[in-house]
Short mmCIF file of C-alpha atoms and ligand atoms in Angstrom, two decimals:
data_model
loop_
_atom_site.label_atom_id
_atom_site.label_comp_id
_atom_site.label_asym_id
_atom_site.label_seq_id
_atom_site.Cartn_x
_atom_site.Cartn_y
_atom_site.Cartn_z
CA MET A 1 -0.02 0.02 -0.16
CA THR A 2 1.31 3.29 -1.13
CA THR A 3 0.15 6.24 1.14
CA LEU A 4 -0.23 9.78 0.18
CA GLN A 5 3.07 10.64 2.23
CA GLU A 6 4.74 8.17 0.34
CA TYR A 7 3.69 8.93 -2.97
CA LEU A 8 4.92 12.84 -2.40
CA LYS A 9 8.28 11.86 -0.88
CA ASN A 10 8.86 9.25 -4.25
CA SER A 11 7.73 12.28 -6.31
CA GLY A 12 10.50 14.39 -5.15
CA VAL A 13 7.80 17.26 -3.97
CA TYR A 14 9.14 19.92 -2.08
CA GLU A 15 8.39 19.53 1.83
CA ASP A 16 6.47 22.66 2.36
CA LEU A 17 4.70 21.92 -0.64
CA SER A 18 3.94 18.19 0.65
CA LYS A 19 3.19 19.41 4.36
CA ILE A 20 0.61 21.84 2.61
CA ILE A 21 -1.29 18.93 0.55
CA ILE A 22 -1.08 16.70 3.53
CA LEU A 23 -2.49 19.39 5.93
CA ILE A 24 -5.39 19.95 3.75
CA ALA A 25 -5.97 16.33 2.92
CA GLU A 26 -6.27 16.08 6.63
CA GLN A 27 -9.32 18.45 6.75
CA ALA A 28 -11.60 15.60 4.77
CA ALA A 29 -12.46 13.82 7.90
CA PRO A 30 -13.56 17.11 9.86
CA ILE A 31 -15.45 18.40 6.96
CA ARG A 32 -17.27 15.14 6.31
CA ALA A 33 -18.16 15.20 10.39
CA ALA A 34 -19.47 19.02 10.32
CA PHE A 35 -22.27 18.16 7.10
CA ILE A 36 -24.63 16.81 9.85
CA SER A 37 -24.68 19.93 11.65
CA ASN A 38 -24.43 22.04 8.73
CA GLN A 39 -27.65 21.16 6.32
CA SER A 40 -28.97 24.66 6.06
CA TYR A 41 -28.26 27.96 4.16
CA ALA A 42 -25.79 30.66 6.14
CA GLY A 43 -27.96 33.46 5.18
CA SER A 44 -25.20 35.24 3.43
CA THR A 45 -24.03 35.88 -0.25
CA ASN A 46 -20.31 35.46 -1.34
CA ALA A 47 -18.50 37.73 -3.74
CA SER A 48 -20.24 36.12 -6.71
CA GLY A 49 -23.55 36.95 -5.71
CA GLU A 50 -24.57 33.22 -4.58
CA GLN A 51 -25.95 32.05 -1.22
CA GLN A 52 -23.57 30.54 1.20
CA ALA A 53 -24.62 27.21 2.64
CA ALA A 54 -23.58 26.90 6.36
CA MET A 55 -20.76 24.35 4.92
CA ASP A 56 -19.16 26.83 2.24
CA THR A 57 -18.56 29.37 5.35
CA TRP A 58 -18.01 26.34 7.70
CA SER A 59 -14.97 24.78 5.35
CA ASP A 60 -14.11 27.86 4.56
CA THR A 61 -13.33 29.01 7.91
CA HIS A 62 -11.89 25.73 8.83
CA ILE A 63 -9.45 25.59 6.05
CA THR A 64 -8.57 29.30 6.54
CA ARG A 65 -7.57 28.79 10.22
CA VAL A 66 -5.38 25.67 9.45
CA LEU A 67 -3.61 27.03 6.53
CA ALA A 68 -2.94 30.51 8.94
CA ARG A 69 -1.45 28.37 11.90
CA SER A 70 0.78 26.43 9.83
CA GLY A 71 3.04 29.31 9.15
CA LEU A 72 3.34 27.46 5.78
CA VAL A 73 1.20 29.50 3.51
CA ARG A 74 1.92 32.96 2.16
CA ALA A 75 -1.67 33.83 0.88
CA VAL A 76 -4.81 32.14 0.92
CA ALA A 77 -8.05 33.27 -2.12
CA SER A 78 -11.27 31.24 -1.54
CA GLU A 79 -14.26 31.41 -3.71
CA GLU A 80 -16.20 32.16 -0.34
CA GLN A 81 -13.89 35.54 0.68
CA ASN A 82 -13.78 38.82 -0.77
CA ASP A 83 -10.45 39.18 -0.83
CA ILE A 84 -6.72 37.60 -1.03
CA THR A 85 -5.74 37.02 2.40
CA THR A 86 -1.99 37.40 2.92
CA PHE A 87 -0.41 35.68 6.06
CA SER A 88 3.25 35.39 5.45
CA SER A 89 5.10 37.26 2.56
CA ALA A 90 8.13 35.40 3.65
CA ALA A 91 6.37 31.56 2.95
CA LYS A 92 6.71 30.33 -0.91
CA TYR A 93 3.32 28.91 -1.43
CA SER A 94 -0.20 30.53 -1.78
CA VAL A 95 -2.93 28.45 -2.03
CA VAL A 96 -6.74 28.94 -4.03
CA MET A 97 -9.64 27.10 -3.19
CA ASP A 98 -13.47 26.44 -3.23
CA PRO A 99 -13.73 24.61 0.16
CA LEU A 100 -17.27 23.19 -0.59
CA ASP A 101 -18.14 22.97 -4.32
CA GLY A 102 -21.44 21.90 -5.06
CA SER A 103 -22.97 23.19 -1.85
CA SER A 104 -26.77 23.15 -3.10
CA LEU A 105 -26.34 19.44 -3.11
CA ILE A 106 -25.45 18.74 0.62
CA SER A 107 -29.59 18.97 1.55
CA VAL A 108 -30.19 16.16 -0.98
CA ASN A 109 -26.81 14.19 0.16
CA LEU A 110 -25.31 13.93 -3.44
CA CYS A 111 -21.59 13.99 -3.96
CA VAL A 112 -19.79 17.66 -3.26
CA GLY A 113 -16.17 17.98 -2.74
CA THR A 114 -12.96 20.61 -1.91
CA ILE A 115 -10.93 21.83 -4.73
CA VAL A 116 -7.45 23.33 -3.99
CA GLY A 117 -4.63 24.66 -6.09
CA ILE A 118 -1.23 25.68 -4.80
CA TYR A 119 1.24 28.17 -6.88
CA ASP A 120 4.65 28.91 -6.13
CA GLY A 121 4.30 32.93 -5.26
CA ASP A 122 1.38 35.20 -5.58
CA VAL A 123 -2.33 33.92 -6.17
CA LEU A 124 -3.07 35.40 -9.11
CA GLN A 125 -1.22 33.66 -11.61
CA ALA A 126 -2.12 31.49 -15.11
CA GLY A 127 -3.37 27.94 -14.35
CA LYS A 128 -0.50 26.72 -16.25
CA ASN A 129 1.88 27.68 -13.31
CA LEU A 130 0.19 25.52 -10.88
CA LYS A 131 2.69 23.42 -8.95
CA ALA A 132 -0.23 21.45 -7.12
CA ALA A 133 -3.67 20.67 -7.81
CA PHE A 134 -6.32 18.30 -6.05
CA TYR A 135 -9.70 17.67 -4.88
CA MET A 136 -11.37 15.77 -2.38
CA LEU A 137 -14.61 14.25 -3.27
CA TYR A 138 -17.13 13.11 -0.42
CA GLY A 139 -18.84 10.08 -2.19
CA PRO A 140 -19.32 6.73 -0.90
CA MET A 141 -15.85 7.05 -0.36
CA THR A 142 -13.61 9.96 0.43
CA THR A 143 -11.08 10.10 -2.30
CA LEU A 144 -8.08 12.53 -3.42
CA THR A 145 -7.61 13.22 -6.63
CA LEU A 146 -4.07 14.92 -7.05
CA THR A 147 -1.46 16.10 -9.62
CA VAL A 148 1.94 17.67 -8.47
CA GLY A 149 2.83 18.05 -12.02
CA ARG A 150 3.90 14.48 -12.52
CA GLY A 151 0.56 13.10 -13.66
CA VAL A 152 -2.44 12.38 -11.92
CA ALA A 153 -3.39 9.93 -8.88
CA ILE A 154 -6.25 8.93 -6.84
CA PHE A 155 -6.12 8.20 -3.30
CA ALA A 156 -9.00 6.63 -0.99
CA LEU A 157 -8.94 7.84 2.77
CA ASN A 158 -9.36 4.49 4.48
CA THR A 159 -10.79 3.26 7.90
CA ASN A 160 -7.33 4.40 9.41
CA GLY A 161 -7.56 7.61 8.47
CA VAL A 162 -4.97 6.96 6.03
CA TYR A 163 -4.94 8.31 2.20
CA GLN A 164 -3.86 4.83 0.50
CA LEU A 165 -3.15 5.08 -3.26
CA LEU A 166 -6.20 3.70 -5.78
CA GLU A 167 -4.65 4.47 -9.19
CA ASP A 168 -1.66 6.09 -10.49
CA ASN A 169 -0.85 7.66 -13.61
CA VAL A 170 -4.56 7.86 -14.23
CA LYS A 171 -5.25 8.47 -18.09
CA MET A 172 -8.67 9.85 -19.10
CA PRO A 173 -10.22 7.88 -22.20
CA GLU A 174 -11.97 9.36 -24.85
CA GLY A 175 -15.68 8.63 -24.01
CA ASN A 176 -19.34 10.04 -24.59
CA LEU A 177 -20.39 11.72 -20.97
CA TYR A 178 -21.69 15.04 -21.38
CA GLY A 179 -22.92 17.16 -18.82
CA SER A 180 -23.79 20.92 -19.33
CA GLY A 181 -24.53 23.89 -17.31
CA GLY A 182 -27.28 26.66 -18.15
CA LEU A 183 -30.56 26.65 -19.53
CA ARG A 184 -30.95 25.16 -23.06
CA THR A 185 -33.02 27.97 -24.05
CA GLU A 186 -30.20 30.38 -23.10
CA TRP A 187 -27.31 28.54 -24.92
CA LEU A 188 -25.37 30.11 -27.64
CA ALA A 189 -25.76 28.72 -31.37
CA GLU A 190 -22.08 27.16 -30.79
CA HIS A 191 -22.54 25.42 -27.71
CA THR A 192 -26.34 24.00 -29.05
CA LYS A 193 -24.56 22.72 -32.02
CA TYR A 194 -21.82 21.29 -29.99
CA ILE A 195 -24.26 19.52 -27.71
CA ALA A 196 -26.10 18.40 -30.60
CA GLU A 197 -23.34 16.90 -32.30
CA ILE A 198 -22.42 14.81 -29.33
CA GLU A 199 -25.79 13.63 -29.13
CA ALA A 200 -26.04 12.50 -32.65
CA ALA A 201 -23.02 10.63 -31.72
CA GLY A 202 -24.83 8.74 -29.01
CA GLY A 203 -23.45 10.89 -26.22
CA LYS A 204 -24.85 10.22 -22.59
CA ASN A 205 -25.99 12.99 -20.37
CA ARG A 206 -24.59 13.10 -16.81
CA TYR A 207 -24.97 16.21 -15.02
CA SER A 208 -25.64 16.65 -11.26
CA GLY A 209 -24.80 20.14 -10.17
CA SER A 210 -21.62 19.45 -8.63
CA PHE A 211 -18.71 20.26 -10.90
CA VAL A 212 -16.22 18.07 -8.92
CA ALA A 213 -18.43 15.04 -9.15
CA ASP A 214 -19.12 15.41 -12.34
CA PHE A 215 -15.86 16.07 -13.72
CA HIS A 216 -14.70 12.80 -11.85
CA GLN A 217 -16.79 11.03 -13.75
CA VAL A 218 -15.47 12.20 -17.12
CA LEU A 219 -11.87 11.62 -15.82
CA LYS A 220 -12.66 8.08 -15.21
CA TYR A 221 -14.69 7.37 -18.18
CA GLY A 222 -14.14 9.87 -20.71
CA GLY A 223 -16.51 12.90 -22.19
CA VAL A 224 -16.84 16.60 -21.22
CA TYR A 225 -18.12 18.70 -18.33
CA ALA A 226 -19.32 21.91 -19.83
CA TYR A 227 -20.64 25.48 -18.70
CA PRO A 228 -20.97 27.68 -21.49
CA PRO A 229 -21.18 31.39 -21.95
CA THR A 230 -25.10 33.10 -22.58
CA GLU A 231 -26.32 36.16 -23.65
CA LYS A 232 -26.65 37.07 -20.13
CA SER A 233 -23.41 35.52 -18.72
CA PRO A 234 -20.73 35.78 -21.37
CA ASP A 235 -18.44 34.69 -18.89
CA GLY A 236 -20.06 31.46 -17.85
CA LYS A 237 -20.70 30.73 -14.39
CA LEU A 238 -17.42 28.85 -13.06
CA ARG A 239 -14.51 30.71 -11.34
CA LEU A 240 -11.13 30.57 -13.30
CA VAL A 241 -9.14 30.74 -10.00
CA PHE A 242 -10.76 28.31 -7.66
CA GLU A 243 -12.61 25.77 -10.20
CA ALA A 244 -11.35 26.31 -13.75
CA ASN A 245 -7.62 26.06 -13.06
CA PRO A 246 -7.12 23.42 -10.67
CA ILE A 247 -9.55 21.24 -12.57
CA GLY A 248 -8.23 22.07 -15.92
CA PHE A 249 -4.55 21.36 -14.94
CA ILE A 250 -5.64 17.99 -13.23
CA ALA A 251 -7.54 17.31 -16.48
CA THR A 252 -4.38 17.98 -18.72
CA GLN A 253 -2.27 16.12 -16.60
CA ALA A 254 -4.28 13.12 -16.99
CA GLY A 255 -4.05 13.57 -20.88
CA GLY A 256 -7.33 15.74 -21.23
CA ALA A 257 -7.91 19.50 -21.94
CA VAL A 258 -9.62 22.70 -20.59
CA SER A 259 -10.90 25.30 -22.68
CA ASN A 260 -13.26 28.31 -22.78
CA GLY A 261 -14.29 26.94 -26.05
CA VAL A 262 -12.01 29.09 -27.94
CA SER A 263 -8.54 28.60 -26.45
CA ASN A 264 -7.06 27.15 -23.38
CA THR A 265 -8.05 28.47 -20.05
CA LEU A 266 -4.63 27.50 -18.41
CA ALA A 267 -2.85 30.14 -20.31
CA ILE A 268 -5.06 33.16 -18.87
CA THR A 269 -3.72 35.38 -16.27
CA PRO A 270 -6.41 36.34 -14.11
CA ALA A 271 -7.29 40.05 -13.83
CA LYS A 272 -9.30 39.46 -10.66
CA VAL A 273 -9.49 37.04 -8.30
CA HIS A 274 -13.27 35.85 -9.00
CA GLN A 275 -13.33 36.16 -12.48
CA ARG A 276 -15.40 33.66 -14.34
CA THR A 277 -14.76 31.93 -17.66
CA PRO A 278 -16.77 29.46 -19.65
CA ILE A 279 -15.69 25.97 -19.28
CA TYR A 280 -15.10 22.91 -21.35
CA VAL A 281 -13.12 20.46 -19.50
CA GLY A 282 -12.76 16.52 -20.26
CA SER A 283 -11.04 14.42 -22.95
CA ARG A 284 -9.25 15.94 -25.58
CA GLY A 285 -11.05 15.16 -28.56
CA MET A 286 -14.03 16.61 -26.83
CA ILE A 287 -12.30 19.80 -26.32
CA GLU A 288 -11.07 19.97 -30.01
CA ALA A 289 -14.41 19.59 -31.15
CA ILE A 290 -15.86 22.67 -29.37
CA GLU A 291 -12.76 25.02 -30.00
CA LYS A 292 -13.48 23.78 -34.11
CA ILE A 293 -16.53 24.74 -34.09
CA HIS A 294 -15.83 28.24 -32.89
CA ARG A 295 -12.97 28.36 -35.59
CA ALA A 296 -15.61 27.57 -38.05
P1 AFP B 301 -20.59 25.95 -5.76
O1 AFP B 301 -21.23 25.21 -4.92
O2 AFP B 301 -18.94 26.04 -5.11
O3 AFP B 301 -21.10 27.42 -5.57
O4 AFP B 301 -20.31 25.38 -7.19
C1 AFP B 301 -21.29 25.00 -7.86
C2 AFP B 301 -21.31 25.46 -9.08
O5 AFP B 301 -20.15 26.38 -9.59
C3 AFP B 301 -20.34 24.01 -9.67
O6 AFP B 301 -19.88 23.17 -8.97
C4 AFP B 301 -21.45 23.29 -10.53
O7 AFP B 301 -21.41 22.38 -11.56
C5 AFP B 301 -22.49 24.40 -11.05
O8 AFP B 301 -22.23 25.77 -10.15
C6 AFP B 301 -24.03 24.22 -10.96
O9 AFP B 301 -24.64 25.40 -11.56
P2 AFP B 301 -26.07 25.04 -12.16
O10 AFP B 301 -26.96 25.12 -10.57
O11 AFP B 301 -26.44 26.23 -12.64
O12 AFP B 301 -26.40 24.10 -12.90
#
């Protein structure tokens, strides 16, 4: 059995980076334990104007506090905080996170997760500069899907509280699953054509409303997760820094790709921390297909 600690050591990851990954990964257990007493909405909205669930604010406060105490982190940016918080400019690594992705599904007990990206230096960097990206998925198992820039590995938290390696060198296959956000009546012509082409080729619709869970099945089975632009929301819904970049980096490390429909989102230097982006992430062929439609 290879543990997360052993995997990081064997991958030659810098000590502080390993420590930050392990520290956040260890918060899966307290986060899972907190679901039962945090079922409701918090009565507040985040910087993107979305209602915050009690678990959004709980997880955000909890992870931020743990990182602040660690002394290992330069700055933190969270989907649930208005501004970037700087802890120590002497520290090397900054953390970006969506502390509880898919939180509208907590009250119906569907799969949700925590998304994290780690940069060397400041927060507002292009996703291609990520030093590590991972997500914890709170499903039937607690899993950790991780890249430190050397492929993708999936771990499961066992009953002894140890992350054990389930799968190394994960390769995203070409596949026909698709899940798209937004109302069909509001999709733009390019996206409508794209989905029609997927459906004509036998594509199977799978969309839960939890990005992290919907992406995980695309990673394993192949296909695409999309949240397209609309007339009303030309930048789509998902956040570049907290959602698109960490997941896009993982997809790319597994042989897949990420795009805003026109080009690779990992190349974009964010102008602001809560910047939104349209997103297509999944099997390489699926991402090439939407970019081809936009070029036509
Ligand atoms: P949060 O729970 O972090 O706000 O994220 C929700 C989300 O950004 C993403 O996880 C989902 O795929 C998407 O929104 C669902 O949006 P719709 O409810 O519009 O389908």
